[in-house]
PDB file of N, CA and C in Angstrom:
ATOM      1  N   MET P  22     -41.591 -26.341  48.252  1.00 50.00           N
ATOM      2  CA  MET P  22     -41.759 -24.809  47.785  1.00 50.00           C
ATOM      3  C   MET P  22     -41.050 -24.184  48.874  1.00 50.00           C
ATOM      4  N   SER P  23     -40.309 -23.337  48.183  1.00 52.00           N
ATOM      5  CA  SER P  23     -39.769 -22.131  48.998  1.00 52.00           C
ATOM      6  C   SER P  23     -40.624 -20.601  48.371  1.00 52.00           C
ATOM      7  N   ALA P  24     -40.058 -19.827  49.323  1.00 57.00           N
ATOM      8  CA  ALA P  24     -41.187 -18.531  48.553  1.00 57.00           C
ATOM      9  C   ALA P  24     -40.421 -17.657  47.550  1.00 57.00           C
ATOM     10  N   SER P  25     -39.163 -17.765  47.532  1.00 61.00           N
ATOM     11  CA  SER P  25     -38.485 -17.466  46.358  1.00 61.00           C
ATOM     12  C   SER P  25     -38.504 -17.873  44.846  1.00 61.00           C
ATOM     13  N   SER P  26     -39.378 -19.426  45.059  1.00 58.00           N
ATOM     14  CA  SER P  26     -39.280 -19.580  43.393  1.00 58.00           C
ATOM     15  C   SER P  26     -40.824 -20.145  43.932  1.00 58.00           C
ATOM     16  N   PRO P  27     -41.737 -19.421  42.955  1.00 61.00           N
ATOM     17  CA  PRO P  27     -43.369 -19.955  43.233  1.00 61.00           C
ATOM     18  C   PRO P  27     -43.422 -21.022  42.232  1.00 61.00           C
ATOM     19  N   SER P  28     -44.012 -21.861  42.433  1.00 60.00           N
ATOM     20  CA  SER P  28     -44.396 -23.280  41.101  1.00 60.00           C
ATOM     21  C   SER P  28     -45.675 -23.220  41.064  1.00 60.00           C
ATOM     22  N   VAL P  29     -45.786 -24.080  39.817  1.00 57.00           N
ATOM     23  CA  VAL P  29     -47.570 -24.002  39.227  1.00 57.00           C
ATOM     24  C   VAL P  29     -48.254 -25.799  39.408  1.00 57.00           C
ATOM     25  N   SER P  30     -48.862 -26.247  40.324  1.00 56.00           N
ATOM     26  CA  SER P  30     -49.267 -27.518  40.270  1.00 56.00           C
ATOM     27  C   SER P  30     -50.213 -27.768  39.112  1.00 56.00           C
ATOM     28  N   LEU P  31     -49.931 -29.113  38.414  1.00 56.00           N
ATOM     29  CA  LEU P  31     -50.632 -29.844  37.100  1.00 56.00           C
ATOM     30  C   LEU P  31     -51.503 -30.683  37.973  1.00 56.00           C
ATOM     31  N   SER P  32     -53.063 -30.451  37.742  1.00 57.00           N
ATOM     32  CA  SER P  32     -54.094 -31.259  37.931  1.00 57.00           C
ATOM     33  C   SER P  32     -54.347 -32.622  37.041  1.00 57.00           C
ATOM     34  N   LYS P  33     -53.704 -32.114  36.175  1.00 59.00           N
ATOM     35  CA  LYS P  33     -54.856 -33.005  34.895  1.00 59.00           C
ATOM     36  C   LYS P  33     -53.742 -33.454  33.658  1.00 59.00           C
ATOM     37  N   GLY P  34     -54.040 -35.133  33.342  1.00 58.00           N
ATOM     38  CA  GLY P  34     -53.177 -35.533  32.600  1.00 58.00           C
ATOM     39  C   GLY P  34     -51.770 -36.443  33.326  1.00 58.00           C
ATOM     40  N   ASN P  35     -51.354 -36.687  32.447  1.00 64.00           N
ATOM     41  CA  ASN P  35     -49.939 -37.597  32.942  1.00 64.00           C
ATOM     42  C   ASN P  35     -48.969 -36.708  33.856  1.00 64.00           C
ATOM     43  N   ASN P  36     -49.081 -35.799  34.122  1.00 61.00           N
ATOM     44  CA  ASN P  36     -48.219 -34.741  35.135  1.00 61.00           C
ATOM     45  C   ASN P  36     -48.716 -34.683  36.295  1.00 61.00           C
ATOM     46  N   ALA P  37     -49.986 -35.453  36.979  1.00 62.00           N
ATOM     47  CA  ALA P  37     -50.650 -34.945  37.990  1.00 62.00           C
ATOM     48  C   ALA P  37     -49.710 -34.876  39.337  1.00 62.00           C
ATOM     49  N   GLY P  38     -50.084 -33.729  39.831  1.00 66.00           N
ATOM     50  CA  GLY P  38     -49.046 -34.186  41.320  1.00 66.00           C
ATOM     51  C   GLY P  38     -47.815 -33.673  40.852  1.00 66.00           C
ATOM     52  N   ARG P  39     -47.370 -33.260  40.394  1.00 74.00           N
ATOM     53  CA  ARG P  39     -45.951 -32.740  39.993  1.00 74.00           C
ATOM     54  C   ARG P  39     -45.921 -31.254  39.721  1.00 74.00           C
ATOM     55  N   THR P  40     -44.642 -30.785  39.783  1.00 80.00           N
ATOM     56  CA  THR P  40     -45.024 -29.062  39.740  1.00 80.00           C
ATOM     57  C   THR P  40     -44.140 -28.511  38.661  1.00 80.00           C
ATOM     58  N   ILE P  41     -44.351 -27.655  38.357  1.00 81.00           N
ATOM     59  CA  ILE P  41     -43.579 -26.684  36.909  1.00 81.00           C
ATOM     60  C   ILE P  41     -42.648 -25.545  37.556  1.00 81.00           C
ATOM     61  N   LYS P  42     -41.587 -25.708  37.569  1.00 85.00           N
ATOM     62  CA  LYS P  42     -40.728 -24.355  38.211  1.00 85.00           C
ATOM     63  C   LYS P  42     -40.561 -23.404  37.310  1.00 85.00           C
ATOM     64  N   PRO P  43     -41.402 -22.392  37.186  1.00 84.00           N
ATOM     65  CA  PRO P  43     -40.895 -21.167  36.080  1.00 84.00           C
ATOM     66  C   PRO P  43     -39.053 -21.124  35.941  1.00 84.00           C
ATOM     67  N   SER P  44     -39.015 -20.411  34.665  1.00 90.00           N
ATOM     68  CA  SER P  44     -37.960 -20.059  34.395  1.00 90.00           C
ATOM     69  C   SER P  44     -37.268 -18.645  35.111  1.00 90.00           C
ATOM     70  N   ILE P  45     -36.023 -18.510  35.469  1.00 89.00           N
ATOM     71  CA  ILE P  45     -35.770 -17.091  36.069  1.00 89.00           C
ATOM     72  C   ILE P  45     -35.812 -16.024  35.670  1.00 89.00           C
ATOM     73  N   TRP P  46     -36.111 -15.936  33.824  1.00 90.00           N
ATOM     74  CA  TRP P  46     -36.471 -15.021  33.533  1.00 90.00           C
ATOM     75  C   TRP P  46     -38.202 -14.136  33.515  1.00 90.00           C
ATOM     76  N   ARG P  47     -38.771 -15.740  33.746  1.00 91.00           N
ATOM     77  CA  ARG P  47     -40.250 -15.615  34.033  1.00 91.00           C
ATOM     78  C   ARG P  47     -40.352 -14.371  35.570  1.00 91.00           C
ATOM     79  N   VAL P  48     -39.504 -15.369  36.471  1.00 89.00           N
ATOM     80  CA  VAL P  48     -39.477 -14.668  37.922  1.00 89.00           C
ATOM     81  C   VAL P  48     -39.272 -13.092  37.716  1.00 89.00           C
ATOM     82  N   MET P  49     -37.899 -13.071  36.985  1.00 87.00           N
ATOM     83  CA  MET P  49     -37.571 -11.552  37.044  1.00 87.00           C
ATOM     84  C   MET P  49     -38.879 -11.251  36.271  1.00 87.00           C
ATOM     85  N   ARG P  50     -39.098 -10.781  35.238  1.00 92.00           N
ATOM     86  CA  ARG P  50     -40.245 -10.197  34.712  1.00 92.00           C
ATOM     87  C   ARG P  50     -41.625 -10.182  36.099  1.00 92.00           C
ATOM     88  N   LYS P  51     -41.608 -10.865  36.718  1.00 92.00           N
ATOM     89  CA  LYS P  51     -42.969 -10.818  37.560  1.00 92.00           C
ATOM     90  C   LYS P  51     -42.498  -9.900  38.666  1.00 92.00           C
ATOM     91  N   TYR P  52     -41.462  -9.796  39.281  1.00 91.00           N
ATOM     92  CA  TYR P  52     -40.881  -8.908  40.055  1.00 91.00           C
ATOM     93  C   TYR P  52     -40.164  -7.982  39.944  1.00 91.00           C
ATOM     94  N   TRP P  53     -40.032  -7.765  39.089  1.00 93.00           N
ATOM     95  CA  TRP P  53     -39.029  -6.407  38.175  1.00 93.00           C
ATOM     96  C   TRP P  53     -38.782  -5.134  39.317  1.00 93.00           C
ATOM     97  N   VAL P  54     -39.901  -5.100  40.211  1.00 95.00           N
ATOM     98  CA  VAL P  54     -40.004  -3.578  40.405  1.00 95.00           C
ATOM     99  C   VAL P  54     -39.041  -3.971  41.834  1.00 95.00           C
ATOM    100  N   PHE P  55     -39.061  -4.732  42.240  1.00 95.00           N
ATOM    101  CA  PHE P  55     -37.973  -5.163  43.689  1.00 95.00           C
ATOM    102  C   PHE P  55     -36.575  -4.925  43.011  1.00 95.00           C
ATOM    103  N   TYR P  56     -36.785  -5.681  41.971  1.00 94.00           N
ATOM    104  CA  TYR P  56     -35.401  -5.543  41.126  1.00 94.00           C
ATOM    105  C   TYR P  56     -34.644  -3.962  41.003  1.00 94.00           C
ATOM    106  N   VAL P  57     -35.736  -3.226  40.666  1.00 95.00           N
ATOM    107  CA  VAL P  57     -35.242  -1.482  40.449  1.00 95.00           C
ATOM    108  C   VAL P  57     -35.030  -1.048  41.932  1.00 95.00           C
ATOM    109  N   MET P  58     -35.769  -1.677  43.194  1.00 96.00           N
ATOM    110  CA  MET P  58     -35.831  -1.052  44.339  1.00 96.00           C
ATOM    111  C   MET P  58     -34.347  -1.860  44.519  1.00 96.00           C
ATOM    112  N   MET P  59     -33.739  -2.406  44.494  1.00 96.00           N
ATOM    113  CA  MET P  59     -32.419  -3.184  44.754  1.00 96.00           C
ATOM    114  C   MET P  59     -31.268  -2.382  44.315  1.00 96.00           C
ATOM    115  N   LEU P  60     -31.464  -1.587  42.979  1.00 96.00           N
ATOM    116  CA  LEU P  60     -30.732  -1.467  42.211  1.00 96.00           C
ATOM    117  C   LEU P  60     -29.823   0.232  43.126  1.00 96.00           C
ATOM    118  N   PRO P  61     -30.444   1.384  43.835  1.00 97.00           N
ATOM    119  CA  PRO P  61     -30.182   2.276  44.489  1.00 97.00           C
ATOM    120  C   PRO P  61     -28.631   1.214  45.718  1.00 97.00           C
ATOM    121  N   ALA P  62     -29.190   0.401  46.295  1.00 96.00           N
ATOM    122  CA  ALA P  62     -28.580  -0.298  47.222  1.00 96.00           C
ATOM    123  C   ALA P  62     -27.009  -0.911  46.775  1.00 96.00           C
ATOM    124  N   ILE P  63     -27.269  -1.576  45.474  1.00 96.00           N
ATOM    125  CA  ILE P  63     -26.008  -2.387  45.417  1.00 96.00           C
ATOM    126  C   ILE P  63     -25.042  -1.419  44.637  1.00 96.00           C
ATOM    127  N   VAL P  64     -25.581  -0.065  44.279  1.00 96.00           N
ATOM    128  CA  VAL P  64     -24.776   1.099  43.457  1.00 96.00           C
ATOM    129  C   VAL P  64     -23.679   1.823  44.718  1.00 96.00           C
ATOM    130  N   VAL P  65     -24.807   1.818  46.191  1.00 96.00           N
ATOM    131  CA  VAL P  65     -23.871   2.506  47.106  1.00 96.00           C
ATOM    132  C   VAL P  65     -23.073   1.174  47.599  1.00 96.00           C
ATOM    133  N   LEU P  66     -23.557   0.120  47.618  1.00 94.00           N
ATOM    134  CA  LEU P  66     -22.587  -1.084  48.406  1.00 94.00           C
ATOM    135  C   LEU P  66     -21.024  -0.803  46.917  1.00 94.00           C
ATOM    136  N   VAL P  67     -21.481  -0.449  45.782  1.00 92.00           N
ATOM    137  CA  VAL P  67     -20.176  -0.821  44.748  1.00 92.00           C
ATOM    138  C   VAL P  67     -19.498   0.391  45.109  1.00 92.00           C
ATOM    139  N   ILE P  68     -20.035   1.332  45.287  1.00 93.00           N
ATOM    140  CA  ILE P  68     -19.185   2.983  45.322  1.00 93.00           C
ATOM    141  C   ILE P  68     -18.260   2.566  46.862  1.00 93.00           C
ATOM    142  N   ASN P  69     -18.954   2.480  47.997  1.00 94.00           N
ATOM    143  CA  ASN P  69     -18.571   2.382  48.841  1.00 94.00           C
ATOM    144  C   ASN P  69     -17.611   1.516  49.880  1.00 94.00           C
ATOM    145  N   ASN P  70     -17.514   0.175  48.651  1.00 92.00           N
ATOM    146  CA  ASN P  70     -16.427  -1.182  49.348  1.00 92.00           C
ATOM    147  C   ASN P  70     -15.889  -1.606  48.376  1.00 92.00           C
ATOM    148  N   TYR P  71     -15.990  -1.260  46.881  1.00 88.00           N
ATOM    149  CA  TYR P  71     -15.226  -1.864  45.788  1.00 88.00           C
ATOM    150  C   TYR P  71     -14.180  -0.758  45.110  1.00 88.00           C
ATOM    151  N   ILE P  72     -14.745   0.714  45.300  1.00 86.00           N
ATOM    152  CA  ILE P  72     -13.989   1.222  44.633  1.00 86.00           C
ATOM    153  C   ILE P  72     -12.645   1.758  45.578  1.00 86.00           C
ATOM    154  N   PRO P  73     -12.637   1.933  46.856  1.00 88.00           N
ATOM    155  CA  PRO P  73     -11.798   1.721  47.583  1.00 88.00           C
ATOM    156  C   PRO P  73     -10.543   0.897  47.126  1.00 88.00           C
ATOM    157  N   MET P  74     -10.715   0.266  46.850  1.00 86.00           N
ATOM    158  CA  MET P  74     -10.007  -0.928  46.903  1.00 86.00           C
ATOM    159  C   MET P  74      -8.572  -0.604  45.903  1.00 86.00           C
ATOM    160  N   PHE P  75      -8.808   0.515  45.014  1.00 83.00           N
ATOM    161  CA  PHE P  75      -8.150   1.354  44.204  1.00 83.00           C
ATOM    162  C   PHE P  75      -7.043   1.715  45.077  1.00 83.00           C
ATOM    163  N   GLY P  76      -7.440   2.606  46.018  1.00 84.00           N
ATOM    164  CA  GLY P  76      -6.344   2.847  46.550  1.00 84.00           C
ATOM    165  C   GLY P  76      -5.447   2.218  47.649  1.00 84.00           C
ATOM    166  N   THR P  77      -5.904   1.025  47.767  1.00 88.00           N
ATOM    167  CA  THR P  77      -4.639   0.018  48.336  1.00 88.00           C
ATOM    168  C   THR P  77      -4.276  -0.225  47.363  1.00 88.00           C
ATOM    169  N   LEU P  78      -4.242  -0.371  45.944  1.00 87.00           N
ATOM    170  CA  LEU P  78      -3.450  -0.951  44.955  1.00 87.00           C
ATOM    171  C   LEU P  78      -2.384   0.230  44.793  1.00 87.00           C
ATOM    172  N   ILE P  79      -2.627   1.098  44.684  1.00 88.00           N
ATOM    173  CA  ILE P  79      -1.587   2.328  44.989  1.00 88.00           C
ATOM    174  C   ILE P  79      -0.700   2.114  45.964  1.00 88.00           C
ATOM    175  N   ALA P  80      -1.021   1.498  46.882  1.00 89.00           N
ATOM    176  CA  ALA P  80      -0.127   1.617  48.219  1.00 89.00           C
ATOM    177  C   ALA P  80       1.239   0.810  48.097  1.00 89.00           C
ATOM    178  N   PHE P  81       0.940  -0.614  46.781  1.00 92.00           N
ATOM    179  CA  PHE P  81       2.275  -1.411  46.708  1.00 92.00           C
ATOM    180  C   PHE P  81       2.874  -0.900  45.061  1.00 92.00           C
ATOM    181  N   LYS P  82       2.839   0.418  44.685  1.00 91.00           N
ATOM    182  CA  LYS P  82       2.871   0.634  43.551  1.00 91.00           C
ATOM    183  C   LYS P  82       3.704   1.905  43.370  1.00 91.00           C
ATOM    184  N   ASP P  83       4.935   2.246  42.699  1.00 91.00           N
ATOM    185  CA  ASP P  83       5.596   3.514  42.788  1.00 91.00           C
ATOM    186  C   ASP P  83       5.035   4.329  41.560  1.00 91.00           C
ATOM    187  N   VAL P  84       3.993   5.053  41.850  1.00 88.00           N
ATOM    188  CA  VAL P  84       3.330   5.626  41.098  1.00 88.00           C
ATOM    189  C   VAL P  84       4.004   6.719  40.122  1.00 88.00           C
ATOM    190  N   ASN P  85       3.836   6.625  38.886  1.00 89.00           N
ATOM    191  CA  ASN P  85       4.564   7.303  38.132  1.00 89.00           C
ATOM    192  C   ASN P  85       3.155   7.693  37.433  1.00 89.00           C
ATOM    193  N   TYR P  86       3.114   9.129  37.004  1.00 89.00           N
ATOM    194  CA  TYR P  86       1.521   9.737  36.715  1.00 89.00           C
ATOM    195  C   TYR P  86       1.854  10.187  35.760  1.00 89.00           C
ATOM    196  N   GLN P  87       3.058   9.943  34.617  1.00 92.00           N
ATOM    197  CA  GLN P  87       2.885   9.704  33.166  1.00 92.00           C
ATOM    198  C   GLN P  87       2.457   8.500  32.940  1.00 92.00           C
ATOM    199  N   LYS P  88       2.879   7.230  33.260  1.00 91.00           N
ATOM    200  CA  LYS P  88       2.231   6.012  33.086  1.00 91.00           C
ATOM    201  C   LYS P  88       0.935   5.627  33.319  1.00 91.00           C
ATOM    202  N   GLY P  89       0.497   6.333  34.485  1.00 87.00           N
ATOM    203  CA  GLY P  89      -0.553   6.197  35.219  1.00 87.00           C
ATOM    204  C   GLY P  89      -0.363   4.963  35.971  1.00 87.00           C
ATOM    205  N   ILE P  90      -1.734   4.743  36.896  1.00 85.00           N
ATOM    206  CA  ILE P  90      -1.493   4.004  37.614  1.00 85.00           C
ATOM    207  C   ILE P  90      -1.790   2.621  37.511  1.00 85.00           C
ATOM    208  N   TRP P  91      -1.914   2.071  36.362  1.00 87.00           N
ATOM    209  CA  TRP P  91      -2.203   0.584  35.749  1.00 87.00           C
ATOM    210  C   TRP P  91      -1.012   0.265  35.062  1.00 87.00           C
ATOM    211  N   GLY P  92       0.086   1.437  34.410  1.00 90.00           N
ATOM    212  CA  GLY P  92       1.381   1.312  33.920  1.00 90.00           C
ATOM    213  C   GLY P  92       2.437   1.483  35.017  1.00 90.00           C
ATOM    214  N   SER P  93       2.485   1.490  36.438  1.00 90.00           N
ATOM    215  CA  SER P  93       3.545   2.017  37.141  1.00 90.00           C
ATOM    216  C   SER P  93       3.983   1.022  37.349  1.00 90.00           C
ATOM    217  N   ASP P  94       5.365   0.912  38.023  1.00 91.00           N
ATOM    218  CA  ASP P  94       5.999  -0.342  38.253  1.00 91.00           C
ATOM    219  C   ASP P  94       5.285  -0.796  40.090  1.00 91.00           C
ATOM    220  N   TRP P  95       5.065  -2.425  40.149  1.00 92.00           N
ATOM    221  CA  TRP P  95       5.107  -3.000  41.530  1.00 92.00           C
ATOM    222  C   TRP P  95       6.164  -2.986  42.009  1.00 92.00           C
ATOM    223  N   VAL P  96       5.882  -2.406  43.009  1.00 92.00           N
ATOM    224  CA  VAL P  96       7.406  -2.412  44.167  1.00 92.00           C
ATOM    225  C   VAL P  96       6.796  -3.393  45.449  1.00 92.00           C
ATOM    226  N   GLY P  97       5.446  -3.795  45.710  1.00 90.00           N
ATOM    227  CA  GLY P  97       5.328  -4.743  46.895  1.00 90.00           C
ATOM    228  C   GLY P  97       5.593  -3.924  47.795  1.00 90.00           C
ATOM    229  N   PHE P  98       6.074  -4.414  49.186  1.00 92.00           N
ATOM    230  CA  PHE P  98       6.232  -3.982  50.364  1.00 92.00           C
ATOM    231  C   PHE P  98       6.891  -2.795  50.496  1.00 92.00           C
ATOM    232  N   SER P  99       7.950  -2.317  49.838  1.00 90.00           N
ATOM    233  CA  SER P  99       8.816  -1.602  50.247  1.00 90.00           C
ATOM    234  C   SER P  99       8.638   0.192  50.079  1.00 90.00           C
ATOM    235  N   ASN P 100       7.298   0.328  49.747  1.00 86.00           N
ATOM    236  CA  ASN P 100       6.609   1.775  50.567  1.00 86.00           C
ATOM    237  C   ASN P 100       6.506   1.425  51.985  1.00 86.00           C
ATOM    238  N   PHE P 101       6.330   0.265  52.400  1.00 89.00           N
ATOM    239  CA  PHE P 101       6.281   0.589  53.799  1.00 89.00           C
ATOM    240  C   PHE P 101       7.204  -0.122  54.569  1.00 89.00           C
ATOM    241  N   LYS P 102       8.448   0.168  54.229  1.00 84.00           N
ATOM    242  CA  LYS P 102      10.025   0.177  54.743  1.00 84.00           C
ATOM    243  C   LYS P 102      10.503   1.394  55.478  1.00 84.00           C
TER     244      LYS P 102
END
């Protein structure tokens, strides 16, 4: 039995000695406060680690501001020559 997934032991009937693992939604509902506490850390992680990846995308494009970043032509490594 691990600490992250609690289980219930049955002692009567045909299922004696077996454990039932609760559904993920029941566990999430039980520990919702911890998920709310993780939310600011996840937001900071996305802002600091994934949004700057758009800067690396711009480095490989011939940026035309009328077309926008997504519509600009891909030039590859020619910007680094």
